CSV table of C-alpha atoms in Angstrom, one decimal:
chain,number,residue,atom,x,y,z
V,24,MET,CA,177.7,71.6,128.7
V,25,ALA,CA,175.8,74.9,126.5
V,26,ARG,CA,175.1,73.4,123.6
V,27,PHE,CA,172.3,70.8,126.0
V,28,VAL,CA,171.2,74.1,128.7
V,29,SER,CA,170.8,75.5,125.1
V,30,SER,CA,168.3,72.6,123.9
V,31,SER,CA,166.2,72.0,127.7
V,32,LEU,CA,165.4,76.3,127.1
V,33,LEU,CA,164.0,75.4,123.3
V,34,ALA,CA,162.2,72.4,124.9
V,35,THR,CA,161.3,74.3,127.5
V,36,SER,CA,159.9,76.9,125.8
V,37,LEU,CA,158.2,75.3,122.9
V,38,LEU,CA,156.8,73.1,125.5
V,39,SER,CA,154.9,76.6,127.0
V,40,LEU,CA,153.6,76.9,123.8
V,41,VAL,CA,152.4,74.2,123.6
V,42,MET,CA,150.6,73.5,126.3
V,43,VAL,CA,148.7,77.4,125.9
V,44,ALA,CA,147.6,77.3,122.9
V,45,ALA,CA,146.3,74.0,124.0
V,46,ALA,CA,144.4,76.0,127.0
V,47,MET,CA,143.1,78.6,124.9
V,48,PRO,CA,140.2,77.3,123.9
V,49,ALA,CA,139.7,76.1,127.0
V,50,LEU,CA,140.0,79.6,128.1
V,51,GLN,CA,137.1,81.1,125.2
V,52,ALA,CA,134.7,78.2,125.4
V,53,ALA,CA,134.6,79.5,129.1
V,54,SER,CA,134.7,83.3,128.2
V,55,ARG,CA,131.1,82.6,125.9
V,56,ASN,CA,129.9,82.3,129.9
V,57,SER,CA,131.5,84.5,132.8
V,58,PHE,CA,133.0,87.4,130.6
V,59,PRO,CA,132.5,90.6,132.3
V,60,GLY,CA,132.2,92.7,129.5
V,61,ARG,CA,129.0,94.6,129.2
V,62,ARG,CA,128.1,95.1,124.9
V,63,ILE,CA,126.2,99.1,125.8
V,64,GLY,CA,128.2,101.2,127.4
V,65,GLY,CA,127.1,104.5,128.0
V,66,GLY,CA,123.1,105.8,129.0
V,67,THR,CA,124.4,107.9,131.9
V,68,ARG,CA,123.9,111.3,133.2
V,69,GLY,CA,125.5,114.1,131.7
V,70,GLU,CA,125.0,115.2,127.3
V,71,CYS,CA,128.7,113.2,126.6
V,72,ALA,CA,127.8,109.8,127.5
V,73,ALA,CA,123.8,110.2,127.4
V,74,ARG,CA,123.5,107.6,124.7
V,75,PRO,CA,123.4,104.0,124.4
V,76,LEU,CA,127.0,102.6,122.0
V,77,VAL,CA,126.3,99.4,121.1
V,78,HIS,CA,128.6,96.5,120.4
V,79,VAL,CA,127.5,94.4,117.6
V,80,VAL,CA,128.4,91.5,118.9
V,81,PRO,CA,126.5,88.7,121.2
V,82,ALA,CA,124.4,88.8,124.8
V,83,SER,CA,127.4,87.8,126.2
V,84,SER,CA,129.8,89.8,125.0
V,85,VAL,CA,131.9,87.4,123.4
V,86,PHE,CA,132.6,87.9,119.5
V,87,ALA,CA,135.1,85.6,116.9
V,88,PRO,CA,135.0,87.9,114.1
V,89,GLY,CA,136.6,85.5,112.0
V,90,ASP,CA,138.2,86.3,107.5
V,91,PRO,CA,138.2,89.5,107.2
V,92,SER,CA,137.6,90.8,111.0
V,93,LEU,CA,135.5,93.0,111.4
V,94,ILE,CA,133.6,94.2,115.0
V,95,ALA,CA,130.8,96.9,114.5
V,96,LEU,CA,129.8,99.5,117.1
V,97,LEU,CA,126.1,101.7,116.9
V,98,GLU,CA,125.6,104.9,118.2
V,99,GLY,CA,122.4,106.9,118.3
V,100,PRO,CA,120.9,110.4,118.5
V,101,SER,CA,122.8,112.2,119.8
V,102,PRO,CA,121.9,117.3,119.9
V,103,ASP,CA,126.0,116.9,121.1
V,104,PRO,CA,127.9,114.0,119.8
V,105,GLN,CA,132.1,113.5,121.4
V,106,PRO,CA,134.1,112.6,119.4
V,107,LEU,CA,134.6,108.7,119.6
V,108,GLU,CA,137.3,106.3,120.8
V,109,VAL,CA,138.1,102.5,120.2
V,110,THR,CA,141.1,100.3,121.3
V,111,LEU,CA,141.9,96.9,120.9
V,112,ARG,CA,144.4,95.4,123.7
V,113,THR,CA,145.7,91.6,124.2
V,114,ALA,CA,144.1,89.7,127.2
V,115,LEU,CA,146.1,87.7,129.2
V,116,ALA,CA,144.3,83.9,130.4
V,117,ASP,CA,142.1,85.9,133.5
V,118,GLY,CA,140.5,87.7,131.0
V,119,SER,CA,142.5,91.0,132.0
V,120,VAL,CA,145.0,93.7,129.8
V,121,ASP,CA,148.2,92.1,129.0
V,122,ALA,CA,149.6,95.8,130.3
V,123,ALA,CA,153.2,94.7,128.7
V,124,ALA,CA,151.2,94.0,125.5
V,125,PRO,CA,151.4,97.4,123.2
V,126,PRO,CA,148.0,98.2,122.2
V,127,VAL,CA,146.9,96.2,119.4
V,128,LEU,CA,144.7,99.4,117.7
V,129,GLU,CA,143.5,102.7,118.8
V,130,ARG,CA,142.0,104.8,117.1
V,131,GLU,CA,139.4,108.3,118.3
V,132,LEU,CA,136.6,109.1,115.0
V,133,PRO,CA,135.5,112.1,115.0
V,134,ALA,CA,132.2,112.7,115.8
V,135,ALA,CA,128.6,112.0,114.1
V,136,VAL,CA,124.5,110.9,115.3
V,137,ASN,CA,122.8,107.7,113.6
V,138,ARG,CA,126.1,106.0,112.4
V,139,LEU,CA,127.2,102.4,112.3
V,140,VAL,CA,131.0,101.8,112.2
V,141,LEU,CA,133.1,99.7,110.8
V,142,ILE,CA,135.3,98.8,112.1
V,143,SER,CA,139.0,96.5,110.6
V,144,VAL,CA,141.1,94.7,112.8
V,145,PRO,CA,144.0,92.9,112.6
V,146,ALA,CA,144.1,89.7,112.5
V,147,SER,CA,145.3,88.2,116.8
V,148,SER,CA,146.3,85.0,117.7
V,149,ARG,CA,145.3,86.1,120.9
V,150,PRO,CA,142.3,87.4,122.7
V,151,LEU,CA,141.8,91.1,122.6
V,152,LEU,CA,139.5,93.0,125.1
V,153,TRP,CA,138.0,95.6,123.2
V,154,GLU,CA,136.8,99.0,124.5
V,155,SER,CA,134.8,101.8,123.5
V,156,SER,CA,133.3,105.0,124.6
V,157,TYR,CA,132.6,108.9,124.2
V,158,ARG,CA,135.8,111.3,124.9
V,159,CYS,CA,133.9,113.6,127.2
V,160,GLY,CA,136.8,116.0,127.4
V,161,ALA,CA,134.9,118.7,126.0
V,162,ASP,CA,132.2,118.8,128.7
V,163,SER,CA,134.1,118.9,132.1
V,164,GLY,CA,133.6,122.6,131.9
V,165,ASP,CA,129.4,121.2,132.9
V,166,ASP,CA,131.4,119.8,135.9
V,167,GLU,CA,133.8,121.3,137.9
V,168,PHE,CA,134.9,117.0,139.2
V,169,GLY,CA,134.2,115.5,136.3
V,170,PHE,CA,131.7,113.7,138.8
V,171,ILE,CA,129.3,113.8,135.7
V,172,THR,CA,131.5,112.7,132.5
V,173,ALA,CA,133.8,110.3,134.3
V,174,SER,CA,131.0,107.7,135.4
V,175,ALA,CA,129.7,106.8,131.9
V,176,PRO,CA,130.6,102.6,131.4
V,177,PRO,CA,132.8,101.8,128.3
V,178,ALA,CA,130.9,99.4,126.2
V,179,LEU,CA,134.3,96.5,127.0
V,180,SER,CA,133.8,93.3,124.9
V,181,LEU,CA,137.0,90.0,124.3
V,182,LEU,CA,137.8,89.0,120.3
V,183,VAL,CA,138.3,85.7,120.0
V,184,GLN,CA,139.2,83.0,117.6
V,185,GLU,CA,137.2,80.2,117.8
V,186,GLY,CA,133.6,80.9,116.2
V,187,GLU,CA,130.2,79.5,118.0
V,188,PRO,CA,127.3,79.4,115.7
V,189,GLN,CA,126.0,83.1,117.1
V,190,ASP,CA,128.7,84.3,115.6
V,191,GLN,CA,128.5,83.2,111.8
V,192,SER,CA,124.4,85.2,112.0
V,193,ILE,CA,127.3,88.3,112.4
V,194,ARG,CA,129.4,87.9,110.6
V,195,ARG,CA,127.8,88.0,107.3
V,196,TYR,CA,125.2,90.7,108.5
V,197,LEU,CA,129.1,93.2,109.3
V,198,THR,CA,130.6,92.1,105.7
V,199,ALA,CA,127.2,92.4,103.8
V,200,LEU,CA,127.8,95.6,105.3
V,201,GLN,CA,130.8,96.8,103.5
V,202,SER,CA,128.9,97.3,100.5
V,203,ALA,CA,127.6,99.6,101.9
V,204,CYS,CA,130.8,102.3,103.4
V,205,GLY,CA,129.5,105.8,103.4
V,206,GLY,CA,125.6,104.8,102.3
V,207,SER,CA,122.7,103.7,104.7
V,208,THR,CA,121.4,100.6,106.3
V,209,THR,CA,117.8,100.0,108.7
V,210,LEU,CA,118.4,99.8,111.7
V,211,SER,CA,115.0,97.1,112.2
V,212,ARG,CA,117.2,94.2,110.8
V,213,LEU,CA,119.7,95.3,113.5
V,214,GLN,CA,117.8,95.3,116.8
V,215,ALA,CA,116.0,92.3,116.2
V,216,ALA,CA,119.3,90.3,115.4
V,217,LEU,CA,120.9,91.8,118.3
V,218,ASN,CA,117.8,91.9,120.3
V,219,LEU,CA,118.2,95.1,121.8
V,220,GLY,CA,114.6,96.2,123.6
V,221,ALA,CA,112.7,99.9,123.5
V,222,GLU,CA,115.0,100.6,126.6
V,223,VAL,CA,117.7,100.5,124.3
V,224,ILE,CA,116.6,101.5,121.3
V,225,ASP,CA,113.4,104.3,122.1
V,226,ALA,CA,111.8,106.5,119.8
V,227,SER,CA,114.3,109.0,119.7
V,228,TRP,CA,116.9,106.9,117.1
V,229,PRO,CA,115.6,107.3,113.6
V,230,GLN,CA,114.9,104.0,111.1
V,231,THR,CA,117.4,104.4,108.6
V,232,VAL,CA,122.2,104.9,110.3
V,233,THR,CA,124.1,106.1,107.9
V,234,VAL,CA,127.5,103.6,108.1
V,235,GLN,CA,131.4,104.9,107.7
V,236,CYS,CA,134.1,102.0,107.0
V,237,PHE,CA,137.3,102.3,108.9
């Protein structure tokens, strides 16, 4: 009897895994059109979050990093740069965070300006929610109630496994950038690839940005 119960449980578990695996491509395809992400964060009042923070992903804010798993984000000029927090969390089927799972990656990057940050991330068989934001705690003295610093929206993207043609060009660009770690790269090529207008990258930005790899 115990052997029968164990076999039944094993069969049920295997069936569940197969169903999840079968549903994953459909989930990722739907996410391309419905994921409520934003590849551009920041841009609000207050010195800390006044500058935009841009995820180097397609306009849908859904991206398949591929192998090697590389992601990148862009930071512009600021008179008072703040540290940057980057977090990757496992996503559920509805696109929300799996609160029961620990973060796949949590990293705080030192403050800097005019840089393209390239990050190697762990490979994952499940979609990941990628969130980046400035750590504005140092500015709390400027706003007694924290309304200004707390209102800055993070950049939010979904990382998936199934790639599309629009992902391929970004993958190739990021892979090529690995040879520029510690150096610099022109901003115009990236601006054109991501279709970023003057409302994001204006005259205050330099023509080149430094490349930092983590």
